[in-house]
């Protein structure tokens, strides 16, 4: 079946370094991709999104890259801070449906 | 600020009990969703609703039902709770068919 997956379940980075979280998706019909951040005890929160007609989108300290050729999505966090410690989910949506498909999540640890 | 409120953060129920999880959003969103979150499995869609009194099955609807009598309120019902329904339940809403989801804080249910 269609799925969205993550390459690494955990990622540990030093404070101040850049973080890269990767995601593979398998539904070539998906046209909208979102990254969510979930802090402990909270619901997921939107970070950044990208549509399939783009290959890069930048926000504040975050960048999402989309490679449709290999069905790969990544989230880059610049100058990672302790407050970035959380679980990050990639998600895909589209193909005319209401369903958003989530990956399993990557836990980011930021070492001080 | 947009807000999705889940009435119960923590519940402990016994096998066979009927369980109601309530969710209210104050954003006048058309769409509301119930997800279940389990470690390593990401978020899985149980049911969603795109209008009052309308409901659609998600990926794992078995053992659950929903009710949407008012636009702002979406309830998840476990008719007869079982131990394998122990999980974190997340309610979300959004105003359009694709687009970011706004999540509540989650309801952690333990079925003994």
XYZ file of N, CA, C and O in Angstrom, chain A residues 10-89:
320
model
N 15.671 8.101 15.083
C 16.200 9.089 16.012
C 17.362 9.827 15.383
O 18.086 9.272 14.569
N 17.525 11.064 15.790
C 18.626 11.888 15.320
C 19.113 12.725 16.481
O 18.318 13.373 17.149
N 20.417 12.692 16.716
C 21.006 13.472 17.800
C 21.985 14.475 17.198
O 22.875 14.090 16.436
N 21.810 15.746 17.539
C 22.678 16.783 16.982
C 23.155 17.700 18.097
O 22.512 17.822 19.147
N 24.257 18.332 17.854
C 24.805 19.298 18.790
C 24.093 20.630 18.601
O 23.796 21.040 17.466
N 23.829 21.301 19.700
C 23.230 22.628 19.622
C 24.060 23.528 18.711
O 25.286 23.565 18.810
N 23.398 24.212 17.819
C 24.075 25.101 16.893
C 24.348 24.482 15.537
O 24.538 25.202 14.550
N 24.360 23.150 15.500
C 24.559 22.473 14.216
C 23.262 22.493 13.411
O 22.176 22.770 13.939
N 23.383 22.150 12.137
C 22.204 22.007 11.302
C 21.683 20.572 11.383
O 22.466 19.625 11.493
N 20.385 20.416 11.323
C 19.747 19.091 11.358
C 19.088 18.822 10.017
O 18.525 19.726 9.397
N 19.149 17.566 9.613
C 18.450 17.158 8.401
C 17.650 15.907 8.715
O 18.203 14.899 9.152
N 16.360 15.993 8.516
C 15.466 14.859 8.739
C 14.907 14.452 7.387
O 14.390 15.290 6.644
N 15.013 13.172 7.076
C 14.630 12.675 5.767
C 13.335 11.878 5.808
O 12.963 11.319 6.835
N 12.713 11.810 4.648
C 11.436 11.119 4.532
C 11.285 10.603 3.114
O 11.611 11.306 2.160
N 10.818 9.372 2.984
C 10.514 8.817 1.671
C 9.008 8.644 1.554
O 8.353 8.258 2.515
N 8.480 8.938 0.405
C 7.060 8.703 0.186
C 6.907 7.832 -1.049
O 7.793 7.776 -1.898
N 5.789 7.141 -1.141
C 5.639 6.197 -2.239
C 4.483 6.526 -3.178
O 4.393 5.940 -4.259
N 3.607 7.454 -2.787
C 2.471 7.774 -3.640
C 2.845 8.915 -4.590
O 2.895 10.075 -4.194
N 3.099 8.579 -5.810
C 3.522 9.590 -6.780
C 2.409 10.584 -7.097
O 2.662 11.648 -7.665
N 1.182 10.257 -6.723
C 0.063 11.173 -6.959
C -0.075 12.236 -5.875
O -0.844 13.186 -6.033
N 0.642 12.087 -4.782
C 0.573 13.096 -3.723
C 1.105 14.426 -4.237
O 2.117 14.465 -4.941
N 0.405 15.497 -3.895
C 0.812 16.800 -4.410
C 1.020 17.850 -3.322
O 1.230 19.025 -3.618
N 0.952 17.418 -2.090
C 1.111 18.365 -0.999
C 1.784 17.642 0.149
O 1.349 16.552 0.535
N 2.806 18.252 0.704
C 3.606 17.614 1.749
C 3.786 18.585 2.904
O 3.978 19.789 2.698
N 3.727 18.028 4.093
C 3.779 18.863 5.284
C 4.750 18.256 6.295
O 4.825 17.029 6.421
N 5.423 19.097 7.017
C 6.196 18.673 8.176
C 5.511 19.186 9.433
O 5.145 20.357 9.514
N 5.391 18.266 10.410
C 4.825 18.614 11.706
C 5.861 18.354 12.790
O 6.662 17.429 12.691
N 5.772 19.131 13.850
C 6.617 18.967 15.028
C 5.716 18.630 16.198
O 4.706 19.291 16.425
N 6.094 17.592 16.934
C 5.311 17.233 18.113
C 6.198 17.215 19.336
O 7.084 16.368 19.482
N 5.941 18.147 20.223
C 6.656 18.188 21.493
C 5.955 17.272 22.492
O 4.779 16.955 22.354
N 6.703 16.903 23.489
C 6.184 15.962 24.479
C 4.903 16.480 25.120
O 4.843 17.622 25.582
N 3.866 15.648 25.110
C 2.614 16.019 25.746
C 1.737 16.952 24.945
O 0.712 17.434 25.443
N 2.108 17.178 23.689
C 1.313 18.090 22.860
C 0.926 17.420 21.550
O 1.491 16.402 21.169
N -0.018 18.024 20.874
C -0.366 17.544 19.555
C 0.611 18.057 18.520
O 1.353 19.005 18.763
N 0.653 17.436 17.357
C 1.548 17.900 16.287
C 1.210 19.324 15.862
O 0.046 19.720 15.838
N 2.254 20.069 15.522
C 2.067 21.441 15.041
C 2.718 21.589 13.678
O 3.824 21.089 13.450
N 2.045 22.308 12.834
C 2.549 22.579 11.486
C 3.865 23.351 11.547
O 4.015 24.289 12.315
N 4.833 22.908 10.729
C 6.091 23.645 10.604
C 6.169 24.332 9.259
O 6.343 25.546 9.149
N 6.068 23.534 8.206
C 6.228 24.057 6.860
C 5.615 23.069 5.887
O 5.508 21.880 6.181
N 5.189 23.585 4.751
C 4.624 22.715 3.743
C 5.232 23.028 2.374
O 5.924 24.034 2.192
N 4.970 22.154 1.439
C 5.446 22.365 0.073
C 4.516 21.634 -0.889
O 4.033 20.533 -0.592
N 4.265 22.262 -2.006
C 3.433 21.632 -3.024
C 4.325 21.005 -4.084
O 5.492 21.361 -4.228
N 3.759 20.109 -4.832
C 4.566 19.303 -5.747
C 5.116 20.098 -6.923
O 5.997 19.607 -7.640
N 4.639 21.313 -7.118
C 5.178 22.124 -8.210
C 6.410 22.930 -7.777
O 6.917 23.757 -8.519
N 6.858 22.658 -6.547
C 8.054 23.314 -6.033
C 9.064 22.245 -5.627
O 8.702 21.099 -5.364
N 10.338 22.635 -5.537
C 11.322 21.691 -5.016
C 12.007 22.204 -3.752
O 12.760 21.473 -3.098
N 11.712 23.421 -3.369
C 12.319 23.977 -2.159
C 11.423 25.074 -1.609
O 10.847 25.866 -2.365
N 11.357 25.095 -0.287
C 10.619 26.183 0.347
C 11.300 26.489 1.672
O 11.665 25.583 2.412
N 11.427 27.771 1.945
C 12.139 28.170 3.161
C 11.219 28.883 4.113
O 10.356 29.674 3.713
N 11.447 28.598 5.403
C 10.758 29.340 6.437
C 11.786 29.934 7.377
O 12.950 30.094 7.000
N 11.357 30.188 8.576
C 12.296 30.739 9.540
C 13.120 29.599 10.114
O 12.623 28.750 10.834
N 14.368 29.534 9.775
C 15.333 28.495 10.199
C 15.033 27.110 9.636
O 15.754 26.157 9.903
N 13.955 26.943 8.913
C 13.636 25.632 8.339
C 13.522 25.732 6.826
O 13.082 26.745 6.291
N 13.934 24.642 6.194
C 13.834 24.525 4.745
C 13.322 23.132 4.421
O 13.789 22.153 5.017
N 12.383 23.044 3.523
C 11.916 21.743 3.060
C 12.352 21.582 1.608
O 12.228 22.495 0.800
N 12.887 20.407 1.323
C 13.300 20.073 -0.034
C 12.481 18.884 -0.527
O 12.258 17.932 0.228
N 12.042 18.971 -1.745
C 11.241 17.909 -2.333
C 11.920 17.424 -3.606
O 12.177 18.214 -4.516
N 12.197 16.139 -3.662
C 12.769 15.525 -4.864
C 11.767 14.509 -5.390
O 11.679 13.387 -4.884
N 11.028 14.925 -6.382
C 9.954 14.060 -6.882
C 10.499 12.876 -7.672
O 9.843 11.847 -7.777
N 11.688 13.032 -8.198
C 12.278 11.948 -8.996
C 12.484 10.700 -8.152
O 12.210 9.580 -8.600
N 12.971 10.915 -6.928
C 13.226 9.772 -6.042
C 12.231 9.716 -4.896
O 12.401 8.936 -3.952
N 11.199 10.546 -4.965
C 10.141 10.567 -3.948
C 10.728 10.755 -2.558
O 10.520 9.939 -1.652
N 11.436 11.824 -2.400
C 12.138 12.087 -1.151
C 11.852 13.503 -0.681
O 11.821 14.450 -1.477
N 11.674 13.600 0.610
C 11.368 14.875 1.254
C 12.347 15.048 2.407
O 12.666 14.072 3.099
N 12.836 16.242 2.616
C 13.695 16.456 3.769
C 13.357 17.772 4.451
O 12.855 18.708 3.821
N 13.644 17.805 5.727
C 13.476 19.012 6.539
C 14.838 19.395 7.076
O 15.495 18.579 7.722
N 15.255 20.602 6.797
C 16.523 21.096 7.314
C 16.242 22.165 8.350
O 15.475 23.089 8.095
N 16.868 22.013 9.495
C 16.742 22.999 10.568
C 18.109 23.626 10.765
O 19.083 22.924 11.068
N 18.183 24.916 10.597
C 19.455 25.613 10.753
C 19.683 25.990 12.217
O 18.735 26.311 12.946
N 20.943 25.905 12.632
C 21.329 26.323 13.990
C 20.388 25.728 15.024
O 19.685 26.445 15.749
N 20.364 24.422 15.076
C 19.414 23.708 15.923
C 19.542 24.134 17.386
O 20.644 24.275 17.920
N 18.390 24.324 18.007
C 18.320 24.790 19.389
C 17.685 23.731 20.281
O 16.964 22.862 19.787
N 17.891 23.809 21.581
C 17.258 22.831 22.481
C 15.746 22.766 22.305
O 15.143 21.697 22.429
N 15.130 23.886 21.990
C 13.681 23.913 21.786
C 13.229 23.176 20.540
O 12.028 22.960 20.350
N 14.167 22.775 19.721
C 13.824 21.990 18.526
C 13.680 20.506 18.842
O 13.239 19.730 17.989
N 14.065 20.108 20.029
C 13.926 18.708 20.434
C 12.457 18.320 20.401
O 11.622 18.936 21.084
N 12.144 17.310 19.616
C 10.753 16.910 19.423
C 10.732 15.712 18.477
O 11.775 15.265 17.993
N 9.544 15.229 18.195
C 9.348 14.246 17.142
C 8.835 14.978 15.910
O 7.924 15.810 16.012
N 9.430 14.684 14.776
C 9.062 15.326 13.527
C 8.413 14.302 12.599
O 8.943 13.211 12.386
N 7.273 14.697 12.072
C 6.535 13.841 11.148
C 6.470 14.487 9.779
O 6.164 15.676 9.665
